[in-house]
Short mmCIF file of C-alpha atoms in Angstrom, two decimals:
data_model
loop_
_atom_site.label_atom_id
_atom_site.label_comp_id
_atom_site.label_asym_id
_atom_site.label_seq_id
_atom_site.Cartn_x
_atom_site.Cartn_y
_atom_site.Cartn_z
CA MET A 1 0.00 0.00 0.00
CA ALA A 2 0.98 3.63 -0.36
CA PRO A 3 3.31 5.19 2.21
CA ASP A 4 2.13 7.81 4.71
CA ARG A 5 1.22 11.12 3.11
CA PRO A 6 1.14 14.70 4.41
CA THR A 7 -2.16 15.50 6.10
CA LEU A 8 -2.54 19.18 5.08
CA PRO A 9 -4.95 19.29 2.14
CA PRO A 10 -4.52 21.73 -0.75
CA VAL A 11 -6.45 24.97 -0.70
CA GLN A 12 -8.36 26.32 -3.67
CA LEU A 13 -7.51 30.01 -3.69
CA HIS A 14 -9.25 32.80 -5.51
CA SER A 15 -7.31 34.46 -8.30
CA ASP A 16 -4.62 37.00 -7.43
CA ALA A 17 -6.79 39.77 -8.91
CA GLU A 18 -9.80 38.80 -6.77
CA LEU A 19 -7.65 38.57 -3.65
CA ALA A 20 -6.07 41.96 -4.36
CA ARG A 21 -9.51 43.53 -4.68
CA ALA A 22 -10.50 41.95 -1.37
CA ALA A 23 -7.33 43.31 0.24
CA LEU A 24 -8.08 46.84 -0.99
CA ALA A 25 -11.62 46.51 0.37
CA ALA A 26 -10.50 45.37 3.84
CA PRO A 27 -11.77 48.14 6.15
CA LEU A 28 -8.50 48.72 8.00
CA LEU A 29 -6.31 48.89 4.90
CA ALA A 30 -8.90 51.06 3.13
CA ARG A 31 -8.85 53.51 6.06
CA ALA A 32 -5.06 53.49 6.11
CA ALA A 33 -4.96 54.33 2.40
CA ARG A 34 -7.49 57.13 2.86
CA LEU A 35 -5.41 58.70 5.63
CA ALA A 36 -2.26 58.34 3.54
CA ARG A 37 -3.91 60.32 0.73
CA TRP A 38 -5.08 62.95 3.21
CA ALA A 39 -1.75 63.35 4.97
CA GLY A 40 0.70 66.06 4.02
CA PRO A 41 3.08 68.68 5.39
CA GLN A 42 0.35 69.93 7.71
CA THR A 43 0.02 66.53 9.39
CA LEU A 44 1.58 66.42 12.84
CA VAL A 45 3.11 63.28 14.34
CA GLY A 46 4.71 62.56 17.67
CA ALA A 47 7.93 60.95 18.77
CA GLY A 48 6.86 57.47 17.65
CA GLY A 49 5.34 58.54 14.33
CA GLU A 50 1.82 58.50 15.76
CA LEU A 51 -0.71 61.22 15.01
CA VAL A 52 -0.71 63.82 17.75
CA ASP A 53 -3.92 64.06 19.77
CA GLU A 54 -4.94 67.35 18.17
CA GLN A 55 -4.80 65.69 14.74
CA LEU A 56 -7.03 62.72 15.55
CA PRO A 57 -10.44 64.48 15.23
CA ALA A 58 -9.55 65.62 11.70
CA ALA A 59 -8.35 62.13 10.81
CA ALA A 60 -11.55 60.61 12.15
CA GLU A 61 -13.57 63.06 10.07
CA VAL A 62 -11.67 62.04 6.92
CA LEU A 63 -12.70 58.46 7.67
CA GLY A 64 -16.33 59.45 8.21
CA LEU A 65 -16.06 58.51 11.88
CA ALA A 66 -16.33 61.93 13.49
CA ALA A 67 -19.60 61.00 15.21
CA ASP A 68 -18.32 57.63 16.42
CA GLU A 69 -17.16 57.64 20.03
CA ASP A 70 -14.32 55.32 18.95
CA GLY A 71 -13.53 57.34 15.83
CA ALA A 72 -10.26 58.71 17.18
CA ALA A 73 -9.12 55.21 18.16
CA TYR A 74 -9.99 53.85 14.71
CA ALA A 75 -8.11 56.72 13.08
CA SER A 76 -5.06 56.11 15.26
CA GLU A 77 -5.14 52.39 14.40
CA ALA A 78 -5.43 53.10 10.65
CA TRP A 79 -2.61 55.65 10.80
CA ARG A 80 -0.31 53.17 12.45
CA LEU A 81 -1.03 50.66 9.68
CA ALA A 82 -0.33 53.33 7.05
CA VAL A 83 3.05 54.01 8.65
CA ASP A 84 4.00 50.35 9.15
CA THR A 85 3.07 49.35 5.59
CA GLY A 86 4.90 52.24 3.91
CA LEU A 87 1.82 54.14 2.73
CA VAL A 88 3.25 57.18 4.49
CA ASP A 89 6.79 58.06 5.51
CA VAL A 90 7.32 59.88 8.79
CA GLU A 91 10.21 61.60 10.44
CA ASP A 92 9.60 61.20 14.14
CA GLY A 93 9.08 64.33 16.14
CA ASP A 94 10.02 65.03 19.74
CA ASP A 95 8.49 66.77 22.72
CA ASP A 96 9.23 70.18 21.21
CA THR A 97 9.00 69.68 17.45
CA PRO A 98 6.33 67.66 15.57
CA GLY A 99 7.57 65.16 13.02
CA ALA A 100 7.23 65.49 9.25
CA VAL A 101 5.04 63.40 6.98
CA SER A 102 5.38 62.54 3.29
CA THR A 103 3.72 60.12 0.89
CA GLY A 104 5.13 56.60 1.06
CA ALA A 105 6.13 54.63 -2.02
CA ASN A 106 3.60 51.90 -1.33
CA LEU A 107 0.61 54.22 -1.70
CA ALA A 108 1.14 54.26 -5.47
CA VAL A 109 1.33 50.46 -5.42
CA LEU A 110 -2.17 50.27 -3.95
CA THR A 111 -3.57 52.33 -6.79
CA GLY A 112 -1.55 51.01 -9.72
CA GLY A 113 0.45 48.01 -8.61
CA ALA A 114 0.19 44.39 -9.70
CA PRO A 115 -2.09 42.13 -7.64
CA LEU A 116 0.82 40.31 -5.97
CA ASP A 117 2.39 43.65 -4.99
CA ILE A 118 -0.88 44.75 -3.41
CA LEU A 119 -1.14 41.44 -1.58
CA GLY A 120 2.41 41.93 -0.33
CA ILE A 121 1.37 45.19 1.32
CA TRP A 122 -1.69 43.50 2.78
CA LEU A 123 0.49 40.73 4.23
CA ASP A 124 2.67 43.38 5.87
CA GLY A 125 -0.49 44.84 7.34
CA LEU A 126 -1.54 41.42 8.57
CA ASP A 127 1.79 41.10 10.38
CA VAL A 128 1.10 44.42 12.13
CA VAL A 129 -2.39 43.39 13.22
CA PHE A 130 -1.20 39.93 14.28
CA ALA A 131 1.40 41.56 16.52
CA ASP A 132 -1.33 43.74 18.05
CA ALA A 133 -3.53 40.71 18.60
CA THR A 134 -0.81 38.89 20.53
CA ALA A 135 0.25 41.92 22.58
CA PRO A 136 -0.44 41.86 26.33
CA VAL A 137 -3.68 43.30 27.65
CA LEU A 138 -2.89 46.10 30.09
CA ASP A 139 -5.89 46.46 32.37
CA ASP A 140 -3.94 48.57 34.84
CA LEU A 141 -0.82 50.14 33.39
CA ALA A 142 0.37 51.41 36.76
CA GLU A 143 0.75 47.87 38.07
CA VAL A 144 3.37 46.97 35.45
CA ILE A 145 5.47 50.14 35.54
CA GLY A 146 8.90 49.52 37.04
CA GLU A 147 10.96 51.82 39.21
CA ASP A 148 12.63 53.25 36.11
CA GLY A 149 9.27 54.37 34.73
CA GLU A 150 9.29 51.78 31.93
CA ILE A 151 7.02 48.74 31.49
CA ASP A 152 8.38 45.77 33.45
CA PHE A 153 7.55 42.85 31.13
CA GLU A 154 8.23 40.30 33.85
CA LEU A 155 5.23 41.66 35.76
CA LEU A 156 2.99 41.10 32.73
CA ASP A 157 3.09 37.30 32.92
CA TRP A 158 3.28 37.42 29.13
CA ASN A 159 5.38 35.30 26.81
CA PRO A 160 5.33 36.77 23.28
CA GLU A 161 6.50 33.51 21.66
CA GLU A 162 3.81 31.46 23.38
CA GLU A 163 1.11 33.99 22.55
CA ALA A 164 2.10 34.07 18.88
CA GLU A 165 2.40 30.28 18.72
CA PHE A 166 -1.07 29.86 20.24
CA LEU A 167 -2.75 32.22 17.78
CA GLU A 168 -0.85 30.68 14.84
CA GLY A 169 -2.09 27.28 16.02
CA VAL A 170 -5.68 28.49 16.19
CA LEU A 171 -5.48 29.94 12.69
CA GLY A 172 -3.85 26.71 11.50
CA ASN A 173 -6.72 24.65 12.92
CA LEU A 174 -9.25 27.00 11.34
CA TYR A 175 -7.42 26.68 8.01
CA LEU A 176 -7.43 22.89 8.24
CA LEU A 177 -11.14 22.83 9.10
CA THR A 178 -11.83 25.08 6.12
CA VAL A 179 -9.89 23.16 3.45
CA GLY A 180 -10.23 19.62 4.81
CA GLU A 181 -12.67 17.15 3.32
CA GLY A 182 -15.63 16.71 5.62
CA GLY A 183 -14.91 19.98 7.41
CA PRO A 184 -17.27 22.96 7.65
CA GLY A 185 -15.86 24.49 4.45
CA ASP A 186 -17.42 27.92 4.05
CA SER A 187 -19.42 27.58 7.27
CA ALA A 188 -18.39 29.37 10.45
CA VAL A 189 -16.81 27.46 13.33
CA PRO A 190 -18.07 27.95 16.92
CA LEU A 191 -15.48 29.74 19.01
CA PRO A 192 -15.77 27.22 21.90
CA ALA A 193 -14.90 24.36 19.53
CA LEU A 194 -11.92 26.25 18.16
CA ALA A 195 -10.62 27.08 21.63
CA ALA A 196 -11.13 23.48 22.75
CA SER A 197 -9.13 22.21 19.76
CA MET A 198 -6.08 23.93 21.24
CA ILE A 199 -6.63 23.06 24.90
CA VAL A 200 -8.38 19.70 25.28
CA PRO A 201 -6.09 16.68 24.69
CA GLU A 202 -7.33 14.36 21.93
CA ASP A 203 -7.32 11.35 24.24
CA MET A 204 -9.23 13.08 27.04
CA GLY A 205 -12.73 11.76 27.61
CA GLU A 206 -14.65 14.14 29.87
CA PRO A 207 -12.74 17.42 30.26
CA THR A 208 -11.85 18.35 33.84
CA ASP A 209 -13.04 21.58 35.44
CA ASP A 210 -9.51 22.96 35.13
CA VAL A 211 -9.42 22.22 31.40
CA LEU A 212 -12.87 23.75 30.90
CA GLU A 213 -11.72 26.89 32.69
CA GLN A 214 -8.69 27.09 30.41
CA VAL A 215 -10.94 26.74 27.36
CA SER A 216 -13.22 29.51 28.63
CA GLU A 217 -10.24 31.83 29.19
CA ALA A 218 -8.82 30.99 25.76
CA MET A 219 -12.20 31.62 24.16
CA MET A 220 -12.41 35.11 25.62
CA ARG A 221 -8.86 35.90 24.55
CA LEU A 222 -9.70 34.70 21.04
CA ASP A 223 -12.80 36.91 21.08
CA ASP A 224 -10.54 39.94 21.55
CA GLN A 225 -8.09 38.72 18.91
CA PHE A 226 -10.66 37.98 16.22
CA ARG A 227 -12.22 41.41 16.77
CA LEU A 228 -8.81 42.83 15.83
CA LEU A 229 -8.24 40.47 12.90
CA GLU A 230 -11.61 41.02 11.24
CA PRO A 231 -10.98 44.61 9.99
CA ILE A 232 -7.87 43.51 8.07
CA GLY A 233 -10.08 41.05 6.16
CA LEU A 234 -8.66 37.83 7.60
CA VAL A 235 -11.89 36.51 9.12
CA GLU A 236 -15.61 37.01 9.27
CA TYR A 237 -16.42 37.10 12.95
CA GLN A 238 -19.57 37.12 15.04
CA PRO A 239 -18.36 38.18 18.50
CA VAL A 240 -19.37 36.66 21.80
CA ASP A 241 -22.73 38.05 22.91
CA GLU A 242 -21.93 40.75 25.44
CA ALA A 243 -25.00 39.76 27.45
CA LEU A 244 -23.14 36.59 28.34
CA MET A 245 -20.21 38.47 29.85
CA ALA A 246 -19.87 38.45 33.60
CA GLU A 247 -20.66 41.58 35.51
CA GLU A 248 -17.80 43.07 37.47
CA GLY A 249 -17.27 41.13 40.67
CA GLU A 250 -19.05 37.99 39.47
CA GLU A 251 -17.53 34.74 38.25
CA PRO A 252 -16.01 34.83 34.73
CA ALA A 253 -18.41 33.90 31.96
CA PRO A 254 -19.31 32.33 29.67
CA GLN A 255 -18.47 28.87 30.95
CA ILE A 256 -17.67 26.37 28.21
CA ASP A 257 -19.60 23.53 29.88
CA GLU A 258 -22.78 25.60 29.69
CA VAL A 259 -22.75 25.84 25.90
CA ASP A 260 -25.45 23.91 24.05
CA ASP A 261 -26.34 23.54 20.38
CA GLU A 262 -29.19 26.03 20.52
CA ASP A 263 -27.18 29.01 21.73
CA VAL A 264 -23.71 28.12 20.45
CA THR A 265 -23.75 31.08 18.04
CA ARG A 266 -23.96 33.47 21.00
CA TYR A 267 -20.50 32.30 22.05
CA GLY A 268 -18.85 33.51 18.87
CA MET A 269 -18.62 32.17 15.30
CA VAL A 270 -15.63 32.60 13.02
CA LYS A 271 -14.51 31.64 9.53
CA LEU A 272 -11.59 32.50 7.32
CA THR A 273 -12.37 34.68 4.32
CA PRO A 274 -10.89 33.74 0.92
CA LEU A 275 -8.32 36.46 1.62
CA GLY A 276 -7.79 34.92 5.06
CA LEU A 277 -7.05 31.53 3.52
CA TYR A 278 -4.42 33.21 1.37
CA GLY A 279 -2.96 35.03 4.37
CA VAL A 280 -2.78 32.02 6.69
CA ARG A 281 -1.24 29.91 3.93
CA ALA A 282 1.36 32.61 3.27
CA ARG A 283 2.31 32.61 6.95
CA MET A 284 2.54 28.81 6.91
CA LEU A 285 4.81 28.85 3.87
CA GLU A 286 7.00 31.47 5.51
CA ALA A 287 7.26 29.21 8.57
CA GLY A 288 8.36 26.29 6.40
CA VAL A 289 5.04 24.41 6.42
CA ASP A 290 4.13 22.50 3.26
CA ALA A 291 0.75 24.04 2.41
CA PRO A 292 -0.17 23.08 -1.17
CA ALA A 293 -2.63 25.01 -3.29
CA VAL A 294 -4.70 23.93 -6.26
CA GLY A 295 -2.72 24.94 -9.34
CA ASP A 296 0.68 24.09 -7.89
CA LEU A 297 0.94 21.08 -10.20
CA ALA A 298 -0.26 22.74 -13.42
CA ASP A 299 3.22 23.07 -14.89
CA LYS A 300 4.57 19.77 -13.54
CA GLY A 301 4.91 16.45 -15.31
CA ALA A 302 2.21 13.77 -15.25
CA ASP A 303 4.20 11.75 -12.72
CA VAL A 304 4.22 14.65 -10.25
CA LEU A 305 0.52 15.26 -10.87
CA LEU A 306 -0.56 11.67 -10.19
CA ASP A 307 1.58 11.38 -7.08
CA GLY A 308 0.53 14.80 -5.82
CA LEU A 309 -3.20 14.10 -6.13
CA ALA A 310 -2.86 11.53 -3.34
CA ILE A 311 -3.52 14.22 -0.69
CA TYR A 312 -6.26 16.04 -2.63
CA PRO A 313 -9.94 15.86 -1.67
CA GLU A 314 -12.16 14.92 -4.61
CA ALA A 315 -13.23 18.43 -5.64
CA ALA A 316 -9.70 19.82 -5.36
CA ALA A 317 -8.28 16.86 -7.30
CA ARG A 318 -10.69 17.50 -10.14
CA ALA A 319 -9.87 21.22 -10.21
CA GLU A 320 -6.13 20.49 -10.18
CA THR A 321 -6.50 17.98 -13.01
CA VAL A 322 -8.61 20.34 -15.12
CA GLY A 323 -5.92 22.99 -14.69
CA TRP A 324 -3.20 20.53 -15.66
CA LEU A 325 -5.07 19.45 -18.82
CA ALA A 326 -5.79 23.03 -19.89
CA GLY A 327 -3.63 24.00 -22.83
CA ARG A 328 -2.29 20.46 -23.34
CA ASP A 329 -2.98 18.42 -26.44
CA GLU A 330 -5.37 15.62 -25.45
CA VAL A 331 -3.46 12.81 -27.12
CA THR A 332 -0.15 13.96 -25.63
CA ALA A 333 -1.73 14.47 -22.20
CA ALA A 334 -3.30 10.99 -22.22
CA ARG A 335 -0.01 9.41 -23.32
CA GLU A 336 1.86 11.19 -20.51
CA LEU A 337 -0.72 10.18 -17.91
CA LEU A 338 -0.68 6.54 -18.94
CA GLY A 339 3.11 6.46 -18.94
CA ALA A 340 3.23 7.94 -15.44
CA ALA A 341 0.66 5.41 -14.18
CA ARG A 342 2.93 2.41 -14.77
CA GLY A 343 4.80 0.75 -11.94
CA VAL A 344 4.64 -1.85 -9.18
CA ASP A 345 5.71 0.38 -6.30
CA ALA A 346 3.48 0.93 -3.27
CA GLY A 347 1.90 4.07 -4.69
CA SER A 348 1.21 2.74 -8.18
CA PRO A 349 -2.41 1.55 -7.67
CA LEU A 350 -3.44 5.01 -6.48
CA ARG A 351 -1.57 6.59 -9.41
CA ARG A 352 -3.53 4.45 -11.81
CA LEU A 353 -6.79 5.40 -10.10
CA HIS A 354 -5.90 9.08 -10.49
CA CYS A 355 -4.89 8.41 -14.08
CA GLN A 356 -8.29 6.87 -14.76
CA GLN A 357 -10.03 9.84 -13.14
CA ALA A 358 -7.91 12.28 -15.15
CA LEU A 359 -8.63 10.43 -18.39
CA SER A 360 -12.35 10.74 -17.66
CA LEU A 361 -11.90 14.48 -18.29
CA VAL A 362 -10.26 13.90 -21.68
CA GLY A 363 -12.30 13.74 -24.86
CA VAL A 364 -12.51 11.04 -27.53
CA ALA A 365 -9.60 12.67 -29.34
CA ALA A 366 -7.33 10.83 -26.90
CA GLU A 367 -8.45 7.40 -28.18
CA PRO A 368 -5.24 6.69 -30.18
CA ALA A 369 -3.11 7.10 -27.04
CA VAL A 370 -5.43 4.88 -25.00
CA ARG A 371 -5.44 2.12 -27.64
CA GLU A 372 -1.64 2.05 -27.51
CA VAL A 373 -1.75 0.41 -24.06
CA LEU A 374 -4.45 -2.22 -24.70
CA ASP A 375 -1.85 -5.00 -24.47
CA ASP A 376 -0.13 -3.55 -21.41
CA ALA A 377 -0.67 -5.81 -18.38
CA GLU A 378 -0.96 -2.84 -15.99
CA LEU A 379 -2.91 -0.40 -18.15
CA GLY A 380 -4.89 -2.57 -20.56
CA GLY A 381 -7.78 -2.97 -18.16
CA LEU A 382 -8.35 0.71 -17.48
CA ALA A 383 -7.87 1.41 -21.21
CA ARG A 384 -10.74 -0.95 -22.04
CA VAL A 385 -12.93 0.68 -19.38
CA TRP A 386 -12.23 4.13 -20.86
CA LEU A 387 -13.04 2.97 -24.40
CA ALA A 388 -16.22 1.19 -23.33
CA GLU A 389 -17.48 4.26 -21.48
CA ARG A 390 -17.17 6.23 -24.71
CA GLY A 391 -18.93 3.62 -26.83
CA ALA A 392 -15.84 2.81 -28.87
CA ALA A 393 -15.93 -0.09 -31.32
CA ASP A 394 -13.48 -2.95 -31.70
CA ILE A 395 -12.53 -3.29 -28.05
CA PRO A 396 -10.66 -6.59 -27.68
CA ALA A 397 -11.81 -8.89 -24.89
CA PRO A 398 -9.34 -8.87 -22.00
CA PRO A 399 -7.57 -12.06 -20.96
CA GLU A 400 -8.71 -13.50 -17.64
CA SER A 401 -5.39 -12.60 -15.99
CA MET A 402 -5.97 -8.92 -16.84
CA ILE A 403 -9.48 -8.97 -15.37
CA PHE A 404 -8.27 -10.24 -12.02
CA TRP A 405 -5.19 -8.01 -12.02
CA LEU A 406 -7.43 -4.99 -12.59
CA ALA A 407 -9.72 -6.12 -9.76
CA ILE A 408 -6.82 -6.38 -7.30
CA ASP A 409 -5.34 -3.07 -8.48
CA THR A 410 -8.67 -1.27 -8.18
CA ILE A 411 -9.28 -2.45 -4.62
CA ALA A 412 -5.68 -1.63 -3.65
CA ALA A 413 -6.17 1.91 -4.95
CA GLN A 414 -9.45 2.34 -3.08
CA LEU A 415 -7.82 1.14 0.14
CA ASP A 416 -5.04 3.69 -0.30
CA ALA A 417 -7.51 6.45 -1.11
CA ASP A 418 -9.25 6.08 2.27
CA GLY A 419 -12.60 6.46 0.56
CA ASP A 420 -16.11 5.57 1.67
CA LEU A 421 -16.04 2.20 3.44
CA GLU A 422 -19.51 1.18 2.34
CA GLU A 423 -18.72 1.93 -1.30
CA LEU A 424 -15.59 -0.20 -1.03
CA ARG A 425 -17.56 -3.00 0.58
CA ASP A 426 -20.12 -2.84 -2.25
CA LEU A 427 -17.29 -2.97 -4.80
CA ILE A 428 -15.79 -6.05 -3.14
CA GLU A 429 -19.10 -7.88 -2.88
CA GLY A 430 -19.97 -6.98 -6.46
CA LEU A 431 -16.69 -8.42 -7.75
CA THR A 432 -17.01 -11.68 -5.85
CA GLY A 433 -20.66 -11.97 -6.83
CA ARG A 434 -19.96 -11.58 -10.55
CA HIS A 435 -17.01 -13.96 -10.70
CA SER A 436 -17.56 -17.50 -9.43
CA GLY A 437 -14.36 -18.94 -8.06
CA PHE A 438 -12.95 -15.41 -7.66
CA PHE A 439 -10.52 -16.32 -4.90
CA ASP A 440 -9.22 -19.44 -6.67
CA ALA A 441 -7.88 -17.12 -9.36
CA ALA A 442 -7.20 -13.99 -7.29
CA TRP A 443 -4.49 -15.41 -5.03
CA ARG A 444 -2.41 -16.24 -8.11
CA VAL A 445 -2.45 -12.65 -9.43
CA GLU A 446 1.08 -11.30 -9.71
CA HIS A 447 0.42 -7.94 -8.11
CA PRO A 448 2.45 -6.60 -5.16
CA ALA A 449 -0.72 -5.87 -3.16
CA THR A 450 -2.53 -9.19 -3.78
CA ALA A 451 -2.18 -10.55 -0.24
CA GLU A 452 -3.08 -7.24 1.42
CA VAL A 453 -6.13 -6.82 -0.82
CA LEU A 454 -7.38 -10.32 -0.09
CA GLU A 455 -6.92 -9.77 3.65
CA ALA A 456 -8.94 -6.55 3.37
CA MET A 457 -11.65 -8.39 1.47
CA GLY A 458 -11.77 -10.91 4.31
CA ARG A 459 -12.29 -8.09 6.81
CA LEU A 460 -14.87 -6.18 4.82
CA HIS A 461 -17.07 -8.83 3.17
CA ARG A 462 -20.34 -9.21 5.06
CA ASP A 463 -20.79 -12.86 4.14
CA LYS A 464 -18.85 -14.95 6.67
CA THR A 465 -18.24 -17.84 4.28
CA THR A 466 -16.90 -15.56 1.54
CA ALA A 467 -14.81 -13.64 4.08
CA LYS A 468 -13.23 -16.93 5.20
CA GLU A 469 -12.43 -17.81 1.57
CA ALA A 470 -10.75 -14.43 1.17
CA ARG A 471 -8.55 -14.99 4.23
CA LYS A 472 -7.54 -18.43 2.96
CA ALA A 473 -6.67 -16.93 -0.41
CA ALA A 474 -4.60 -14.24 1.31
CA PHE A 475 -2.64 -16.95 3.14
CA LYS A 476 -1.97 -18.74 -0.16
CA ALA A 477 -0.84 -15.48 -1.77
CA ARG A 478 1.62 -14.77 1.05
CA SER A 479 2.93 -18.33 0.93
CA ARG A 480 3.37 -18.08 -2.83
CA ALA A 481 5.15 -14.76 -2.54
CA GLY A 482 7.52 -16.15 0.10
CA SER A 483 8.38 -19.34 -1.78
#
């Protein structure tokens, strides 16, 4: 059978142009760009490049937030992003002299740059917001000021590496849930479930009170963090219902063990946007994680395609294959696929299955290439299937050895694909039902997976007598292979 494969599925990203438009529409970056266009010699900044307090009302008005009680805070946040992403250049001021402001080079990129250049600026902005999201929460600044008047980070009980690692892990889990087969896909994930995925050990049955308290605390921290990450366009977030928050002096709330299916949405719901998928994947790649995307194999050879599809969910595999076939001559593509499908290594049955699936997307023009392998012991069976499905004439009858070899190869591929168990069981029972004396012939098939396939048939067949015959045949196949 096939060797272990990476578990991170490929993501199907929107086009660079679509993602760039989404980046430009992200509220925080859009505000930053608006302030960058507004800024000029008259703009006053402080020692750290921040807008001075007297400037904030005008900045809030530019953003249309003059009437918002948090308008000044939003303006300050957007200005910081404009500075950190190069939309504006600042010369820091001091206590006596305000700093100077000029247009940054990246502002022109936002208006006339290529999509990837725009996305690069957005990724820089994401880094800024991520750093804010993992910064310590200072409820009482006076308590963490040292004797020298500076913040004493030891008093914060804050580890920046751990905080960043935790949030990266949460985003990684959300990414995996989004792209994985059987996951929620485009649906939002309940915040309690996401927090629990980072806290509760997989082998833990009933979580302890201590673990539940940790999950509740993590959930509330994530609520703050996702509120920060939403304006940059990373996530769509429905915050925790403030009515559930504890009043001052009462026990912390909400408690994770009180969540039920009916009110789970009140505890926060989150999902990655298409732009968010791009952003999280970019961070994974930067960290050295292998995070494939649909389209990665488009310019690769057929051998790389068929091997690579092993980790693809069905819809992603089809999209990847369609992209690979686009622009290729059908006869040449079919010939390359069939050539790459040959072999007796552990991964070859799954390669042939993917070859068959890829050929299903090729038109009748590929018939000459398919007929070339009719006499091939490994490919002749699937070639006949392809021709029959297209109503071709003059299909030679396969020899009995090819029929049974194809049966073993097909089951081996399905076992490696980790597909639907009931469908595999139906396939097995259909084969044994159509061919009397199946196991008398099957154990003699010269296929590297014969014994393993027969053992699997013995486990999966619902008829006890037939299952016993399969196990006996598997024993014979192993004995034959060892002799």
